[in-house]
Structures are given as C-alpha cells and as structure tokens.
Amino acid sequence: FEAFRQTLRGQLVQRGDPDYDVARKVWNGAIDKHPALVVYCTDATDVAGAIR
C-alpha cells in the first residue's frame, strides 16, 4: 500500500491506524465491516488508484 499512499492526494486509513474505527463506520449501524483500507479520495486520480 505504500506506493499507493505516495501517489494519493487524499487520506488512506488502514487497520491499526488511530482513525481506523471511525473511518470504517457507515451510516447503517447494523453493518460492521472491517476493510483493509479506507480511502478518502480528493479527485478522479485518487479514485482510479483506489479501484486498482
């Protein structure tokens, strides 16, 4: 993930990061997912990189 983090203009949060539990929450409290990464994209390039 480090190569992606270097090109990302937004923020990348992964397990173990202090903000992870807040970042992984969705509006529906019945859903309790634990993704490997949460990406806050700032532009289309970030979105394309996150999808890859």
CSV table of C-alpha atoms in Angstrom, one decimal:
chain,number,residue,atom,x,y,z
A,1,PHE,CA,0.0,0.0,0.0
A,2,GLU,CA,3.0,2.3,0.4
A,3,ALA,CA,3.4,3.0,-3.3
A,4,PHE,CA,-0.3,4.0,-3.5
A,5,ARG,CA,-0.1,6.1,-0.4
A,6,GLN,CA,2.8,8.1,-2.0
A,7,THR,CA,0.6,9.0,-5.0
A,8,LEU,CA,-2.6,9.6,-3.1
A,9,ARG,CA,-3.7,13.2,-2.6
A,10,GLY,CA,-6.4,12.2,-0.1
A,11,GLN,CA,-6.1,10.2,3.0
A,12,LEU,CA,-5.5,6.5,3.4
A,13,VAL,CA,-6.5,4.8,6.7
A,14,GLN,CA,-5.6,1.1,7.4
A,15,ARG,CA,-6.1,-1.3,10.2
A,16,GLY,CA,-4.0,-0.3,13.2
A,17,ASP,CA,-4.2,3.4,12.4
A,18,PRO,CA,-5.7,5.6,15.2
A,19,ASP,CA,-8.6,6.8,12.9
A,20,TYR,CA,-9.5,3.3,11.6
A,21,ASP,CA,-12.5,2.5,13.8
A,22,VAL,CA,-14.1,5.9,13.0
A,23,ALA,CA,-13.3,5.6,9.2
A,24,ARG,CA,-14.8,2.2,8.8
A,25,LYS,CA,-18.2,3.1,10.2
A,26,VAL,CA,-21.1,3.5,7.8
A,27,TRP,CA,-24.4,5.3,8.5
A,28,ASN,CA,-26.2,1.9,9.0
A,29,GLY,CA,-25.1,0.7,12.4
A,30,ALA,CA,-26.2,-2.9,11.6
A,31,ILE,CA,-23.3,-3.2,9.1
A,32,ASP,CA,-20.0,-4.0,10.8
A,33,LYS,CA,-17.3,-4.3,8.1
A,34,HIS,CA,-13.6,-4.3,8.6
A,35,PRO,CA,-12.0,-3.3,5.3
A,36,ALA,CA,-8.2,-3.5,4.9
A,37,LEU,CA,-8.2,0.2,3.8
A,38,VAL,CA,-10.4,3.2,3.8
A,39,VAL,CA,-9.5,5.8,1.2
A,40,TYR,CA,-10.7,9.4,1.3
A,41,CYS,CA,-10.3,10.4,-2.4
A,42,THR,CA,-9.9,14.1,-3.4
A,43,ASP,CA,-10.0,13.7,-7.2
A,44,ALA,CA,-10.5,11.2,-10.1
A,45,THR,CA,-6.9,10.1,-9.9
A,46,ASP,CA,-7.3,9.0,-6.3
A,47,VAL,CA,-10.5,7.1,-7.3
A,48,ALA,CA,-8.7,5.3,-10.1
A,49,GLY,CA,-5.8,4.4,-7.9
A,50,ALA,CA,-8.1,3.1,-5.1
A,51,ILE,CA,-10.0,0.9,-7.6
A,52,ARG,CA,-6.8,-0.6,-8.9
